[in-house]
């Protein structure tokens, strides 16, 4: 049941309630401002923030996704399948400057993480899909050895959830091996509802759907890294996930079509199995005589899912009768390769260039039986996509002013068709993505940074295929094969004064993807699906205000946001500024005991088409370390039990007042035990396929 209530995740990702320059890049070679407290180290630079995980309370968090969710501006969706950054959408994610996706984050041990940076402006070297980046740096040293880390986290929400993991590393001479295995037993709860009207058809309806999932999820990975000599190395990595879902849901619906009124109870059951595997082979070569380096890599990814859903309807307190059965199969294969070349000159100018190619083939097989209307349909859909990209970039320093200018060109070909029918989708387009940055030192305490960039946001492969999930006889979630990518242009200025900064940015987004309605009048069926809205513009004024004193340290971020979404099919309401705020406080009482208090939220939002409610969440954590290799952390998230989100809008003559409930109030106990020690984590992995995050 691929779509199921996952629409909740999509909406929370846009809700936001719920670049990439490495440390060696020229633009980042300015004076860093460091605040060192007893609990952790924050580094503030160019409006970005780096968090020292290894020396903070966060090192005891049981898994990487929970760790990211505690950091400023980062939000993890309820199903743990999507990351968003406030005001920036979905970020690029890199481990040691190399791109990864969600399943790799699930497999990464917090014990291996040294620092995490949240960076706003990816350069031309990195894929065009991303307005921000999260850079994770792992620990490094030079001695041989082994290390085993055992993880156990018990989570109490509406139902009990459990996370169990084992991470291992072994290094001998020039070769390092890594392996991990995690088993998660999860019972997430989901619920949403809507009160909608279609005045032109004299239709009024409201529904509320809720359900539990029993989920077994396995996460695994293996890898080997070998250093041929001081100038050459290669690595091979394979990792993946396997997931089984049993999902039971029930819906209560009150429907009025003309003079006909019905009270309907719908009971549904879904079974789904998903598999994902990702493997890549990388080669790195330093050309010392040229002061240059070369990278080449190949990558293969596969995602597959099979789901079966059945539902019964009870009209007006009579009896339950079969309603519909849906069987949905989806499979996507992606192959890619890339080459990067970097050359440094004596006058501090660096030239970077490269090319990348990827090819994806996705299949969908959808079988629907509607017993009430005595209808049956089967459709097979195939999507082929090829992407070819090349980039060139120069950076350097002139009279103490650091600069970077680059451009990335991407050609995309998309072909889609239903079996036995004419071509449904046939696209061929080339897009340029320029990037430019300036870093101007005003004096020893102040630096002005100017940035311009153009980026793209492509829909996931599965969202451009086919799919349909009924909530009741008159309402269904669906995918959309005609989605186009969104293009964003953004300009920003940041003034850094010591450890504090203020940032002003403006962006324009065309073909922005949001959820809207399509009404099928012959079937009296309202379809809720993603679609392209014409335009989105936004302003963001952000203040970053850190403080520290003795045993207390604090990070505070306040953003004033004005955002407007427009479309000719929608009624455009008021547009008003809203505020995002984040405040984290850590108290270290001694070397083994720490407390953390984090509050964040948003005021009510009027964004043209959409009107959304305010939200606030307060999280508490306490951590105790025993014998240096055993730690225990207690968390109480969403102390005030705020779990309701509302969204009101009118699109395609449909007026909707929607409500969403999130199971994010939890109490957890995490235990971590480390055996052995490995001091030289030289293992590297470089993501070849820059669209791998779309493989779902």
CSV table of C-alpha atoms in Angstrom, one decimal, residues 9 18 61-67 69 75-83 102-103 105-106 155 157 161 163 184 186 188 215 217 243 637 666 696:
chain,number,residue,atom,x,y,z
A,9,UNK,CA,4.6,12.5,5.7
A,18,UNK,CA,7.7,18.1,11.6
A,61,UNK,CA,21.6,9.0,21.0
A,62,UNK,CA,20.8,5.5,19.8
A,63,UNK,CA,20.6,6.2,16.1
A,64,UNK,CA,21.6,8.8,13.5
A,65,UNK,CA,18.1,9.8,12.5
A,66,UNK,CA,17.1,10.6,16.0
A,67,UNK,CA,20.4,12.5,16.4
A,69,UNK,CA,16.1,15.4,14.5
A,75,UNK,CA,13.2,17.7,10.7
A,76,UNK,CA,12.7,14.0,10.2
A,77,UNK,CA,9.3,12.8,8.9
A,78,UNK,CA,7.2,10.5,11.1
A,79,UNK,CA,7.9,7.4,8.9
A,80,UNK,CA,11.7,8.2,9.2
A,81,UNK,CA,11.9,8.2,5.4
A,82,UNK,CA,12.5,11.9,4.7
A,83,UNK,CA,14.7,14.8,5.9
A,102,UNK,CA,18.3,7.5,4.1
A,103,UNK,CA,19.2,3.8,4.3
A,105,UNK,CA,22.0,7.0,7.6
A,106,UNK,CA,20.0,4.2,9.2
A,155,UNK,CA,10.6,3.5,22.9
A,157,UNK,CA,4.7,5.8,22.3
A,161,UNK,CA,8.8,0.3,19.6
A,163,UNK,CA,15.6,-0.6,18.0
A,184,UNK,CA,13.7,-2.6,14.3
A,186,UNK,CA,8.0,-0.7,15.1
A,188,UNK,CA,3.7,3.5,14.2
A,215,UNK,CA,6.6,-3.3,11.0
A,217,UNK,CA,12.6,-3.6,9.5
A,243,UNK,CA,10.8,-4.1,5.5
A,637,UNK,CA,10.0,14.1,23.5
A,666,UNK,CA,7.5,9.4,23.3
A,696,UNK,CA,11.5,5.0,-3.4
